[in-house]
C-alpha cells in the first residue's frame, strides 16, 4: 500500500522538512514553512520494473535548423524574447502588482489573434467581465481572443486539446492554478511546481507557446520555488516605478535568445506604447546646467541608451553618513567613493551621498563609474558640468579609467541626440573613427577629471566653501606635479 506522509515546505525556496520550525535553514526566512501533503511512498517490491527503451544517437556534424518563431506584433517584446515566441516554449513573466503585466499580455494576445492565429487568455484572478473591460479600455474588444476564467489545470489542458492547437496561451497567474495530482492548497510550492510541470508537458507535446504570469515577493523575486524558473525556457521581469510612466521588460533567462536586451514601454491611458528611442525619452525632462547631473552613455544589449545620473552630496548631521542609491549597484557606489577619497583627495566621510538614475532605469554595467564620479564631484564643489557632454568609463581601484565595449555605438547615439563632446577612457580613443562627430576628451585617470571639475566649482556661500573647493582642487592634482612646481 502507498503510504502518505506530511511535510513542511518553505513557501519561499521550496525546501522540505519533517517537522515545523520557525526559520528555514535553506533561505534564512522566518515563518515561511507550511504543512503540505507529502508524496506517497511506494514500496520497492511493487514498483514498476519497466525495461529501458533504446534511442538513436547522433553526431555533432549536421545541419541545425533555427527554431521557428512567431512574432507577437510588438517590436519591443520580440526584441526581449529574441525575435518572437518559439513553438513549444514556456515563458515566465514576473513583476510588481499593478505594473502592467496583464495589460502587456492582453495587447500581445490581441495583436496575435488579429493576424489569424488562435490565442487563448486564461485568467485565474479576474472574471471574464473584468478582462473584457480592460480590452475595451485598450481598444482591443474586437480582437478574436478566446477568454476563460479557470484554475484547474486538468480542465484547462482538456479544453485546449480540442480543436486547433493554440499558438499562444496566457496563464494569469500560475499561483492560482491547482492540479488533482497533489493535495495542497493553490499557491503553495507543491501546487505551483506540479501545475507548471503539467502545463510545460502540454506545451512540449502540442507545440503551443505558453506565458505564465508569476507573483513577486517583497524583495522583487518571483514567488514560488526557484525550480520553476529552471523548468521554463525564459524568465522575464517587468520593471518600473509607480511614479514613472516608463516600463522596462528585461530577460533574466532565455534559452532561445539573449539575456541582455531590454524592451522599453510607456504607460498611457490607452495601454502600453512602445518606445523606439529610449534615450530621447529618458532625457526629455533633464535639468540643464544643474550641478550634480551627468549624462551616461550606456549599452543595454545591442541598443545604446543615454540616461541622466543625479547626485546629491550634503553635509551630514549623523555619526555615520548615509549612502542611498536608486537604479545602480550600491557596491559600485561604495567603490567609487573609496577611489575618490584614496586617490583624488575627495573627502566624503562627513557628507551624505545620494545617487539616482533618472527615469526608473536600472544600470548594471560598470561603464557608469565615470559618470557617477563626475556627478558626485560636481555636486560636492557646486560645479556645472557641460550640458552637451556624455560620460562613460570603468574606474579601477587604482584610479585608472579603463576602456569599455562598444565605444563607437555610444558616441553615435550621443551625436544623434545633439551632444557635442564625450569624456571617455584614453585607451579607447584608438577605437573611434574620425567621423564620430563629437569632441573627445580622453582621460587616463580619475584625478584629471576631478581636477577639471573642481576648477569650475562655485562656492555656495562663505569663505569656508571657497576654501574647501580650493583644497579639493589641490588634492586632485598629482603629488609629483605639485613637487615639480613648488
Coordinates of C-alpha atoms in Angstrom, one line a residue:
X1 CA 0.0 0.0 0.0
X2 CA 1.1 3.5 -0.7
X3 CA 1.9 5.4 2.4
X4 CA 1.2 9.1 2.7
X5 CA 3.3 11.4 4.8
X6 CA 3.1 15.1 5.9
X7 CA 6.0 17.5 5.3
X8 CA 6.6 21.2 6.0
X9 CA 7.6 23.0 2.8
X10 CA 9.2 26.5 2.7
X11 CA 7.0 28.8 0.6
X12 CA 10.0 30.9 -0.3
X13 CA 12.6 28.5 -1.6
X14 CA 10.8 25.1 -1.6
X15 CA 12.9 23.3 1.0
X16 CA 11.1 20.5 2.8
X17 CA 11.4 19.4 6.5
X18 CA 10.0 16.6 8.5
X19 CA 8.8 18.9 11.3
X20 CA 7.9 22.6 11.7
X21 CA 10.5 25.2 12.6
X22 CA 10.4 28.9 12.7
X23 CA 13.3 29.6 10.4
X24 CA 14.1 27.9 7.0
X25 CA 17.7 26.8 7.1
X26 CA 18.0 26.9 3.3
X27 CA 17.0 30.5 2.6
X28 CA 17.1 32.0 6.1
X29 CA 13.5 33.3 6.0
X30 CA 11.2 33.2 9.1
X31 CA 7.7 31.8 9.3
X32 CA 7.6 30.5 5.7
X33 CA 7.1 26.8 6.5
X34 CA 3.6 25.4 5.6
X35 CA 2.3 21.9 6.2
X36 CA 1.6 20.1 3.0
X37 CA 0.6 16.6 1.9
X38 CA 3.8 14.8 1.0
X39 CA 4.4 12.4 -1.8
X40 CA 3.3 8.8 -1.4
X41 CA 5.9 6.3 -0.6
X42 CA 5.6 3.2 -2.8
X43 CA 7.4 0.0 -1.6
X44 CA 10.2 -1.1 -3.9
X45 CA 8.6 -4.6 -4.3
X46 CA 5.6 -3.2 -6.1
X47 CA 7.3 -0.5 -8.2
X48 CA 7.1 -0.8 -12.0
X49 CA 10.1 -2.6 -13.4
X50 CA 9.9 -1.3 -16.9
X51 CA 12.8 -2.1 -19.2
X52 CA 14.5 0.9 -20.7
X53 CA 14.0 1.6 -24.4
X54 CA 16.7 2.2 -26.9
X55 CA 17.1 5.6 -28.6
X56 CA 19.1 6.8 -31.5
X57 CA 22.4 8.6 -31.1
X58 CA 23.5 11.4 -33.4
X59 CA 26.8 13.0 -34.2
X60 CA 27.9 16.6 -33.8
X61 CA 28.0 17.2 -37.5
X62 CA 24.8 18.1 -39.4
X63 CA 22.5 20.9 -40.2
X64 CA 20.8 22.6 -37.2
X65 CA 17.6 24.5 -38.1
X66 CA 16.6 27.6 -36.3
X67 CA 13.7 27.3 -34.0
X68 CA 10.5 28.6 -35.8
X69 CA 9.3 31.8 -34.2
X70 CA 6.0 33.6 -34.1
X71 CA 6.1 37.4 -34.0
X72 CA 3.9 39.0 -31.3
X73 CA 3.4 42.2 -33.3
X74 CA 5.2 44.2 -30.6
X75 CA 8.8 45.0 -31.6
X76 CA 9.9 45.6 -28.1
X77 CA 8.5 42.3 -26.9
X78 CA 10.1 40.5 -29.8
X79 CA 13.5 42.1 -29.0
X80 CA 13.5 40.7 -25.5
X81 CA 12.3 37.2 -26.5
X82 CA 14.9 37.0 -29.2
X83 CA 12.7 37.5 -32.3
X84 CA 9.3 36.1 -31.2
X85 CA 7.8 33.2 -29.4
X86 CA 9.2 29.7 -30.1
X87 CA 6.8 26.9 -30.7
X88 CA 6.5 24.7 -27.5
X89 CA 8.3 27.2 -25.3
X90 CA 7.2 28.3 -21.9
X91 CA 7.9 31.8 -20.6
X92 CA 7.6 33.1 -17.0
X93 CA 6.8 36.8 -16.6
X94 CA 7.1 38.5 -13.2
X95 CA 6.6 42.0 -11.9
X96 CA 5.1 44.1 -9.1
X97 CA 1.3 44.2 -8.7
X98 CA -0.2 46.9 -11.0
X99 CA 3.0 47.3 -13.1
X100 CA 1.2 46.3 -16.3
X101 CA 1.7 42.6 -16.8
X102 CA -1.9 41.9 -17.7
X103 CA -2.0 44.9 -19.9
X104 CA 1.1 43.9 -21.8
X105 CA -0.1 40.3 -22.4
X106 CA -3.6 41.4 -23.3
X107 CA -2.1 43.6 -26.1
X108 CA 0.2 40.8 -27.2
X109 CA -2.6 38.2 -27.5
X110 CA -4.9 40.7 -29.3
X111 CA -2.3 41.5 -31.9
X112 CA -1.5 37.9 -32.4
X113 CA -5.2 37.0 -32.7
X114 CA -5.7 39.7 -35.3
X115 CA -3.2 38.0 -37.6
X116 CA -5.3 34.8 -37.7
X117 CA -3.6 32.7 -35.0
X118 CA -5.5 31.2 -32.2
X119 CA -4.7 33.0 -28.9
X120 CA -6.2 32.0 -25.5
X121 CA -6.1 34.1 -22.4
X122 CA -6.9 32.2 -19.2
X123 CA -7.3 34.3 -16.0
X124 CA -7.3 32.7 -12.6
X125 CA -7.6 36.0 -10.7
X126 CA -10.2 38.0 -12.7
X127 CA -13.6 37.3 -14.1
X128 CA -14.2 37.3 -17.8
X129 CA -16.1 40.6 -17.5
X130 CA -13.1 42.3 -15.9
X131 CA -10.8 41.1 -18.7
X132 CA -13.3 42.5 -21.3
X133 CA -13.4 45.9 -19.5
X134 CA -9.6 46.1 -19.9
X135 CA -9.8 45.1 -23.5
X136 CA -12.4 47.8 -24.2
X137 CA -10.2 50.4 -22.4
X138 CA -7.3 49.4 -24.6
X139 CA -9.4 49.5 -27.8
X140 CA -9.0 45.7 -28.4
X141 CA -12.5 44.5 -27.8
X142 CA -12.8 43.4 -31.5
X143 CA -9.8 41.1 -31.3
X144 CA -10.8 37.4 -31.6
X145 CA -9.1 36.3 -28.4
X146 CA -10.6 33.4 -26.5
X147 CA -11.1 34.0 -22.8
X148 CA -11.7 31.8 -19.8
X149 CA -11.7 32.1 -16.0
X150 CA -10.5 28.7 -14.8
X151 CA -7.9 27.5 -12.3
X152 CA -8.0 23.7 -12.7
X153 CA -5.0 22.5 -14.8
X154 CA -6.7 19.3 -15.9
X155 CA -9.7 21.2 -17.2
X156 CA -7.5 23.7 -19.0
X157 CA -5.5 21.0 -20.7
X158 CA -8.6 19.1 -21.7
X159 CA -10.3 22.1 -23.2
X160 CA -7.2 23.4 -25.1
X161 CA -6.6 19.9 -26.6
X162 CA -9.9 20.1 -28.5
X163 CA -9.8 21.7 -32.0
X164 CA -6.8 23.6 -33.4
X165 CA -3.8 23.9 -31.2
X166 CA -3.5 27.5 -29.8
X167 CA -0.4 29.3 -30.9
X168 CA -0.2 31.4 -27.7
X169 CA -1.7 30.7 -24.2
X170 CA -1.5 33.1 -21.3
X171 CA -2.0 31.8 -17.8
X172 CA -2.6 34.6 -15.3
X173 CA -1.3 33.6 -12.9
X174 CA 0.5 30.4 -12.1
X175 CA 0.0 30.9 -8.3
X176 CA -3.8 30.5 -8.7
X177 CA -3.6 27.1 -10.6
X178 CA -4.1 23.8 -9.0
X179 CA -4.0 20.1 -10.0
X180 CA -5.5 17.0 -8.7
X181 CA -2.2 15.1 -8.6
X182 CA -1.2 16.8 -5.3
X183 CA -3.2 17.5 -2.2
X184 CA -2.2 21.1 -1.3
X185 CA -3.8 24.5 -1.4
X186 CA -3.4 26.6 -4.5
X187 CA -0.4 28.9 -4.3
X188 CA 1.8 26.5 -2.3
X189 CA 5.1 25.4 -3.5
X190 CA 3.9 21.9 -4.3
X191 CA 0.9 23.1 -6.3
X192 CA 2.9 25.7 -8.2
X193 CA 5.5 23.2 -9.2
X194 CA 3.0 20.5 -10.2
X195 CA 0.8 22.9 -12.2
X196 CA 3.8 24.4 -14.0
X197 CA 5.1 20.9 -14.9
X198 CA 1.7 19.9 -16.3
X199 CA 1.5 23.0 -18.5
X200 CA 5.1 22.5 -19.7
X201 CA 4.3 19.0 -20.7
X202 CA 1.3 20.2 -22.7
X203 CA 3.4 22.9 -24.4
X204 CA 6.1 20.5 -25.4
X205 CA 3.6 17.9 -26.7
X206 CA 1.4 20.3 -28.8
X207 CA 3.9 23.0 -29.8
X208 CA 1.9 25.8 -28.2
X209 CA 3.7 28.8 -26.7
X210 CA 2.7 29.4 -23.0
X211 CA 3.2 32.5 -21.0
X212 CA 3.0 32.1 -17.2
X213 CA 2.5 35.2 -15.0
X214 CA 4.2 34.9 -11.6
X215 CA 3.8 37.0 -8.5
X216 CA 6.8 38.6 -6.9
X217 CA 7.9 38.8 -3.3
X218 CA 8.8 41.9 -1.3
X219 CA 12.4 41.8 -2.5
X220 CA 11.4 41.7 -6.2
X221 CA 12.0 37.9 -6.7
X222 CA 9.4 35.8 -8.5
X223 CA 7.4 34.0 -5.8
X224 CA 7.3 30.2 -5.6
X225 CA 10.1 27.7 -5.8
X226 CA 13.3 28.6 -7.7
X227 CA 12.9 25.2 -9.5
X228 CA 10.1 26.7 -11.6
X229 CA 12.5 29.2 -13.1
X230 CA 14.7 26.3 -14.1
X231 CA 11.8 24.4 -15.7
X232 CA 10.7 27.2 -18.1
X233 CA 12.5 28.3 -21.2
X234 CA 12.6 32.0 -20.4
X235 CA 12.2 34.3 -17.4
X236 CA 11.3 37.9 -18.0
X237 CA 10.9 40.7 -15.4
X238 CA 8.6 43.7 -16.0
X239 CA 10.1 46.6 -14.0
X240 CA 9.2 50.2 -13.4
X241 CA 8.4 52.8 -10.8
X242 CA 4.8 53.6 -9.9
X243 CA 5.5 57.3 -10.1
X244 CA 7.1 57.0 -13.6
X245 CA 5.3 56.1 -16.9
X246 CA 8.3 54.1 -18.1
X247 CA 8.2 50.3 -18.0
X248 CA 11.2 48.0 -18.7
X249 CA 10.9 44.4 -19.9
X250 CA 14.1 42.6 -19.1
X251 CA 15.1 39.0 -19.9
X252 CA 16.6 37.2 -16.9
X253 CA 16.9 33.8 -18.6
X254 CA 16.3 32.9 -22.2
X255 CA 17.2 29.6 -23.9
X256 CA 16.4 30.9 -27.4
X257 CA 17.8 34.4 -27.3
X258 CA 20.0 37.0 -25.4
X259 CA 19.5 37.9 -21.8
X260 CA 20.9 41.4 -22.0
X261 CA 18.2 43.0 -24.2
X262 CA 15.5 45.3 -22.8
X263 CA 12.2 46.5 -24.1
X264 CA 11.0 50.0 -23.2
X265 CA 7.4 50.9 -22.9
X266 CA 5.4 53.9 -21.8
X267 CA 2.2 53.6 -19.8
X268 CA -0.5 55.7 -21.3
X269 CA -4.3 55.9 -21.0
X270 CA -4.7 53.5 -23.9
X271 CA -2.2 50.9 -22.6
X272 CA 1.5 50.4 -23.2
X273 CA 3.1 52.3 -26.0
X274 CA 6.4 51.0 -27.5
X275 CA 9.4 53.4 -27.2
X276 CA 11.7 53.1 -30.1
X277 CA 14.2 55.7 -28.9
X278 CA 14.5 55.3 -25.1
X279 CA 17.4 57.8 -24.8
X280 CA 15.2 60.7 -26.0
X281 CA 12.5 59.7 -23.6
X282 CA 14.9 59.4 -20.6
X283 CA 16.4 62.8 -21.3
X284 CA 13.2 64.6 -22.1
X285 CA 12.9 66.2 -18.6
X286 CA 16.6 66.7 -18.0
X287 CA 17.7 69.7 -15.9
X288 CA 20.2 71.6 -17.9
X289 CA 23.1 73.3 -16.0
X290 CA 22.3 71.8 -12.6
X291 CA 25.3 70.7 -10.5
X292 CA 25.3 67.0 -9.7
X293 CA 23.9 65.8 -13.0
X294 CA 25.8 63.9 -15.7
X295 CA 24.6 62.0 -18.8
X296 CA 25.8 58.4 -19.1
X297 CA 26.1 56.7 -22.5
X298 CA 25.3 53.1 -21.7
X299 CA 24.6 49.9 -23.6
X300 CA 21.6 47.6 -23.0
X301 CA 22.1 44.5 -25.1
X302 CA 22.7 45.8 -28.6
X303 CA 20.9 49.1 -28.0
X304 CA 22.8 52.3 -26.8
X305 CA 20.9 54.1 -24.1
X306 CA 21.6 57.6 -22.8
X307 CA 20.4 58.3 -19.2
X308 CA 20.9 61.0 -16.7
X309 CA 22.7 60.3 -13.3
X310 CA 21.7 62.6 -10.5
X311 CA 23.9 63.0 -7.4
X312 CA 23.5 65.0 -4.2
X313 CA 26.3 65.4 -1.7
X314 CA 25.3 67.2 1.5
X315 CA 26.9 67.6 4.9
X316 CA 25.7 65.0 7.4
X317 CA 24.5 65.5 11.0
X318 CA 24.8 61.8 11.8
X319 CA 27.7 59.9 13.1
X320 CA 27.6 57.5 10.1
X321 CA 27.0 59.2 6.8
X322 CA 24.1 57.9 4.7
X323 CA 24.6 56.3 1.3
X324 CA 21.5 55.9 -0.8
X325 CA 21.4 54.8 -4.4
X326 CA 18.4 54.1 -6.8
X327 CA 18.9 52.3 -10.1
X328 CA 22.6 51.4 -9.6
X329 CA 24.6 48.8 -7.6
X330 CA 25.3 50.1 -4.1
X331 CA 28.6 48.2 -4.0
X332 CA 29.8 50.1 -7.1
X333 CA 28.9 53.4 -5.4
X334 CA 31.0 52.4 -2.4
X335 CA 33.9 51.5 -4.6
X336 CA 33.8 54.9 -6.5
X337 CA 33.6 56.8 -3.2
X338 CA 36.6 54.9 -1.9
X339 CA 38.7 55.6 -5.0
X340 CA 37.7 59.3 -4.9
X341 CA 38.9 59.6 -1.3
X342 CA 42.1 57.4 -1.6
X343 CA 43.5 58.7 -4.9
X344 CA 41.8 62.1 -5.6
X345 CA 41.6 63.7 -2.1
X346 CA 37.8 64.0 -2.2
X347 CA 36.8 63.8 1.5
X348 CA 33.2 62.5 1.7
X349 CA 33.4 60.9 5.2
X350 CA 31.4 63.9 6.5
X351 CA 28.7 64.0 3.8
X352 CA 25.6 62.1 2.9
X353 CA 25.6 60.8 -0.6
X354 CA 22.5 60.2 -2.8
X355 CA 22.6 58.8 -6.3
X356 CA 19.7 58.3 -8.6
X357 CA 19.2 57.1 -12.2
X358 CA 16.5 59.2 -13.7
X359 CA 13.6 57.6 -15.5
X360 CA 13.4 54.4 -13.4
X361 CA 16.1 52.5 -15.4
X362 CA 18.4 50.1 -13.6
X363 CA 22.0 50.2 -14.8
X364 CA 24.1 47.1 -14.4
X365 CA 27.3 47.7 -16.4
X366 CA 30.4 49.2 -14.7
X367 CA 30.8 51.8 -17.5
X368 CA 28.7 54.1 -15.4
X369 CA 31.6 54.6 -12.9
X370 CA 32.9 57.7 -14.7
X371 CA 29.6 59.4 -15.0
X372 CA 28.7 58.7 -11.3
X373 CA 32.1 60.1 -10.2
X374 CA 31.6 63.2 -12.3
X375 CA 28.1 63.8 -10.8
X376 CA 29.4 63.3 -7.2
X377 CA 32.3 65.7 -7.6
X378 CA 30.1 68.2 -9.4
X379 CA 27.5 68.2 -6.5
X380 CA 30.3 68.5 -3.9
X381 CA 32.0 71.5 -5.3
X382 CA 28.8 73.0 -6.9
X383 CA 30.2 72.9 -10.4
X384 CA 28.0 72.7 -13.5
X385 CA 29.1 70.0 -15.9
X386 CA 28.8 70.8 -19.7
X387 CA 25.3 70.2 -20.8
X388 CA 26.4 68.8 -24.2
X389 CA 28.8 66.2 -22.7
X390 CA 28.4 62.4 -22.1
X391 CA 30.5 60.3 -19.8
X392 CA 31.4 56.6 -19.8
X393 CA 34.3 54.5 -18.5
X394 CA 35.1 52.0 -15.8
X395 CA 37.2 53.1 -12.8
X396 CA 39.7 50.6 -11.4
X397 CA 40.8 50.5 -7.8
X398 CA 44.0 52.3 -8.7
X399 CA 42.1 55.3 -10.1
X400 CA 42.8 54.5 -13.7
X401 CA 39.9 54.8 -16.2
X402 CA 39.6 51.6 -18.1
X403 CA 38.0 51.2 -21.6
X404 CA 34.6 49.7 -22.1
X405 CA 33.0 47.8 -25.0
X406 CA 31.1 49.3 -28.0
X407 CA 32.6 52.8 -27.8
X408 CA 31.6 53.7 -31.3
X409 CA 27.9 52.8 -30.7
X410 CA 27.8 55.0 -27.6
X411 CA 29.3 58.0 -29.4
X412 CA 27.0 57.6 -32.4
X413 CA 23.9 57.6 -30.2
X414 CA 25.2 60.7 -28.4
X415 CA 25.8 62.6 -31.6
X416 CA 22.4 61.7 -32.9
X417 CA 20.8 63.3 -29.9
X418 CA 22.7 66.5 -30.3
X419 CA 25.6 66.1 -27.8
X420 CA 28.9 67.7 -28.8
X421 CA 31.5 66.2 -26.6
X422 CA 32.3 63.0 -24.8
X423 CA 34.5 62.2 -21.8
X424 CA 35.8 58.7 -22.3
X425 CA 38.9 56.5 -21.4
X426 CA 42.1 57.5 -23.0
X427 CA 42.9 54.0 -24.2
X428 CA 39.6 53.9 -26.1
X429 CA 40.5 56.8 -28.3
X430 CA 42.0 54.5 -31.0
X431 CA 38.7 52.6 -31.4
X432 CA 36.9 55.7 -32.5
X433 CA 36.8 56.6 -36.2
X434 CA 37.4 60.2 -37.3
X435 CA 33.8 60.8 -38.2
X436 CA 32.4 60.3 -34.7
X437 CA 31.0 63.9 -34.8
X438 CA 31.9 64.6 -31.2
X439 CA 34.7 66.5 -29.5
X440 CA 36.6 63.8 -27.5
X441 CA 38.0 64.4 -24.0
X442 CA 40.0 61.3 -23.2
X443 CA 41.1 60.9 -19.5
X444 CA 43.6 58.3 -18.3
X445 CA 43.0 58.7 -14.6
X446 CA 40.2 59.9 -12.4
X447 CA 42.5 62.5 -10.8
X448 CA 42.5 64.5 -14.1
X449 CA 38.7 64.6 -14.3
X450 CA 38.3 65.6 -10.7
X451 CA 40.8 68.5 -11.1
X452 CA 38.9 69.8 -14.1
X453 CA 35.5 69.7 -12.3
X454 CA 36.9 71.3 -9.2
X455 CA 38.4 74.2 -11.1
X456 CA 34.9 75.1 -12.2
X457 CA 33.4 75.0 -8.7
X458 CA 31.4 77.9 -7.4
X459 CA 31.2 78.5 -3.7
X460 CA 27.7 78.1 -2.3
X461 CA 28.4 80.9 0.2
X462 CA 31.0 81.8 2.8
X463 CA 34.8 81.7 2.9
X464 CA 34.8 78.1 4.2
X465 CA 33.1 76.7 1.0
X466 CA 35.6 78.5 -1.2
X467 CA 38.5 77.1 0.8
X468 CA 37.0 73.5 0.5
X469 CA 36.9 73.9 -3.3
X470 CA 40.4 75.2 -3.4
X471 CA 41.7 72.3 -1.2
X472 CA 39.8 69.8 -3.3
X473 CA 41.5 71.1 -6.5
X474 CA 44.9 70.9 -4.8
X475 CA 44.3 67.3 -3.6
X476 CA 43.1 66.3 -7.0
X477 CA 46.5 67.4 -8.5
X478 CA 49.1 64.6 -8.7
X479 CA 51.7 64.9 -5.9
X480 CA 54.6 64.7 -8.5
X481 CA 53.2 67.7 -10.4
X482 CA 52.9 69.7 -7.1
X483 CA 56.5 69.0 -6.1
X484 CA 57.9 70.0 -9.5
X485 CA 56.0 73.3 -9.5
X486 CA 56.8 74.2 -5.9

